[in-house]
Amino acid sequence: MNERFTLPAHSPALAALVPEFLDLARAASGDPAAEERDLAVWENLTEHVSLDYRFANPPVHGPGDWDTYDSRFVDPAGVEIGTLQGTGRILYERSSDAHLMMYYREQLTFPDGTAQTAGWVDGTAILGGAWQRFPILGSGGRYGSMIGLRSFQPTPEAPHSLYRTHLVLREIPGGHGLTDPEEIDAALSLLGAFVGPSVNPATGNGRLEPPVRAGRTA
Amino acid sequence: MNERFTLPAHSPALAALVPEFLDLARAASGDPAAEERDLAVWENLTEHVSLDYRFANPPVHGPGDWDTYDSRFVDPAGVEIGTLQGTGRILYERSSDAHLMMYYREQLTFPDGTAQTAGWVDGTAILGGAWQRFPILGSGGRYGSMIGLRSFQPTPEAPHSLYRTHLVLREIPGGHGLTDPEEIDAALSLLGAFVGPSVNPATGNGRLEPPVRAGRTA
């Protein structure tokens, strides 16, 4: 055999993230007193979202729409624990069910460090109030050696400006070691496969043709 | 902490695939004599592709195009070793560089078993002749307990009907254990993060707005 099947050089570093991410999730459902690593957990945050949304064909949501937004995370005691800058775009409609598939990128800023997310959102599900989840990769300060999970759900009373949000980040011994933008992208894709929606599942007829609904925005 | 951060139940099975996939790649660049597991390697195959391509706006390739295709894999000795049925669709243009992002699903049939792939292709890169790679998940017969890698490159002389292709599959002790379509999708997404293109990398201005070129197909 030969080197043509060799994977990218950063693959071992990416692979090492997987058990860490799963262990984090297990720890998050267990006893925090047993935790020996630096851990940041914020639950039941109120996320105040200031959204700048651009319709391609108003007023109907569809491919071509994109947005930027600024969020403030406020804990149940009313304390602002951090902020977020994000951007997203509706990229396409899934072949099987015409769900609107969105891609997001976010920068998180805390008083003591920074982090980032990227990932897919099922835009049809989120408009219906479903929880969405992104992996988090720490980028600086206390969070520079951490990975984590961001979960958020639009509130029924203000789906575009108020989310219910959980954040958890946990230290990886020795840090995640990822600094190159391509490596960071690959890591977020990898971990997103555990918590994100299916990007284009099989259709009933076995063909990935555009959904009928896609004609709407043509 | 609480159960709100719990990952899907199949996450441990998915995670177990990662070191197997990396080990496979390492083995593929080493000495085949040292291999103790069942291994299938085909290199330098000629893939004869019978393509049925549907343009949304002919003759320009763009979002909305989709296709189905039947391939025959022929080894360097001229022996047909298997066939493939595939379908793909151009889903969107990346925000940063307007590359055409395609999603594929494929069923592979060999005389002694079956397998499947799914994954992203950078359609702009492949039109330029770049190698593309999908993870493979075995589904039946000899390959039912295997995972692998498919690499293919259009030939300059017949980019739509002749590919140069490598296939490698290797047994996982105990099998991969994935039968649910959602689990299989997640596994292919997970492994695809190691070998696939970046789905929507960051832009220069930090906003995921549609690329200027996207207006072409509006």
PDB file of N, CA and C in Angstrom, chain A residues 8 10 14 105 116 137 176-188, chain B residues 198:
ATOM      1  N   PRO A   8      -4.765  13.904   6.697  1.00  0.00           N
ATOM      2  CA  PRO A   8      -4.073  15.150   7.032  1.00  0.00           C
ATOM      3  C   PRO A   8      -3.274  15.034   8.329  1.00  0.00           C
ATOM      4  N   HIS A  10      -2.982  16.824  10.846  1.00  0.00           N
ATOM      5  CA  HIS A  10      -3.607  17.213  12.108  1.00  0.00           C
ATOM      6  C   HIS A  10      -4.652  16.199  12.587  1.00  0.00           C
ATOM      7  N   LEU A  14      -7.161  16.054  16.013  1.00  0.00           N
ATOM      8  CA  LEU A  14      -8.620  16.075  15.915  1.00  0.00           C
ATOM      9  C   LEU A  14      -9.224  14.872  16.619  1.00  0.00           C
ATOM     10  N   ARG A 105     -21.327  30.883  12.390  1.00  0.00           N
ATOM     11  CA  ARG A 105     -20.005  31.038  13.020  1.00  0.00           C
ATOM     12  C   ARG A 105     -20.155  32.083  14.117  1.00  0.00           C
ATOM     13  N   GLN A 116     -14.919  30.055  20.306  1.00  0.00           N
ATOM     14  CA  GLN A 116     -15.638  30.177  19.046  1.00  0.00           C
ATOM     15  C   GLN A 116     -16.469  28.930  18.780  1.00  0.00           C
ATOM     16  N   LEU A 137     -14.925  25.676  20.714  1.00  0.00           N
ATOM     17  CA  LEU A 137     -13.471  25.517  20.797  1.00  0.00           C
ATOM     18  C   LEU A 137     -12.913  26.795  21.419  1.00  0.00           C
ATOM     19  N   HIS A 176      -6.024  21.927  23.411  1.00  0.00           N
ATOM     20  CA  HIS A 176      -6.441  21.227  22.192  1.00  0.00           C
ATOM     21  C   HIS A 176      -5.413  21.355  21.071  1.00  0.00           C
ATOM     22  N   GLY A 177      -4.525  22.289  21.177  1.00  0.00           N
ATOM     23  CA  GLY A 177      -3.402  22.357  20.253  1.00  0.00           C
ATOM     24  C   GLY A 177      -3.739  22.831  18.851  1.00  0.00           C
ATOM     25  N   LEU A 178      -4.956  23.313  18.648  1.00  0.00           N
ATOM     26  CA  LEU A 178      -5.371  23.699  17.297  1.00  0.00           C
ATOM     27  C   LEU A 178      -5.336  25.215  17.150  1.00  0.00           C
ATOM     28  N   THR A 179      -4.567  25.692  16.173  1.00  0.00           N
ATOM     29  CA  THR A 179      -4.470  27.123  15.951  1.00  0.00           C
ATOM     30  C   THR A 179      -4.740  27.486  14.492  1.00  0.00           C
ATOM     31  N   ASP A 180      -4.476  26.565  13.597  1.00  0.00           N
ATOM     32  CA  ASP A 180      -4.679  26.826  12.177  1.00  0.00           C
ATOM     33  C   ASP A 180      -6.182  26.871  11.872  1.00  0.00           C
ATOM     34  N   PRO A 181      -6.635  27.879  11.107  1.00  0.00           N
ATOM     35  CA  PRO A 181      -8.080  27.981  10.819  1.00  0.00           C
ATOM     36  C   PRO A 181      -8.666  26.709  10.195  1.00  0.00           C
ATOM     37  N   GLU A 182      -7.915  26.036   9.327  1.00  0.00           N
ATOM     38  CA  GLU A 182      -8.435  24.801   8.728  1.00  0.00           C
ATOM     39  C   GLU A 182      -8.593  23.699   9.757  1.00  0.00           C
ATOM     40  N   GLU A 183      -7.644  23.610  10.681  1.00  0.00           N
ATOM     41  CA  GLU A 183      -7.739  22.606  11.745  1.00  0.00           C
ATOM     42  C   GLU A 183      -8.924  22.900  12.656  1.00  0.00           C
ATOM     43  N   ILE A 184      -9.100  24.170  12.979  1.00  0.00           N
ATOM     44  CA  ILE A 184     -10.206  24.558  13.854  1.00  0.00           C
ATOM     45  C   ILE A 184     -11.535  24.249  13.178  1.00  0.00           C
ATOM     46  N   ASP A 185     -11.627  24.544  11.889  1.00  0.00           N
ATOM     47  CA  ASP A 185     -12.826  24.199  11.124  1.00  0.00           C
ATOM     48  C   ASP A 185     -13.103  22.699  11.160  1.00  0.00           C
ATOM     49  N   ALA A 186     -12.053  21.921  10.929  1.00  0.00           N
ATOM     50  CA  ALA A 186     -12.233  20.465  10.906  1.00  0.00           C
ATOM     51  C   ALA A 186     -12.668  19.955  12.275  1.00  0.00           C
ATOM     52  N   ALA A 187     -12.085  20.520  13.343  1.00  0.00           N
ATOM     53  CA  ALA A 187     -12.454  20.097  14.699  1.00  0.00           C
ATOM     54  C   ALA A 187     -13.921  20.400  14.976  1.00  0.00           C
ATOM     55  N   LEU A 188     -14.370  21.578  14.585  1.00  0.00           N
ATOM     56  CA  LEU A 188     -15.769  21.939  14.840  1.00  0.00           C
ATOM     57  C   LEU A 188     -16.713  21.082  13.992  1.00  0.00           C
TER      58      LEU A 188
ATOM     59  N   SER B 198     -13.794  21.972   3.764  1.00  0.00           N
ATOM     60  CA  SER B 198     -14.424  22.838   4.767  1.00  0.00           C
ATOM     61  C   SER B 198     -15.775  23.309   4.219  1.00  0.00           C
TER      62      SER B 198
END
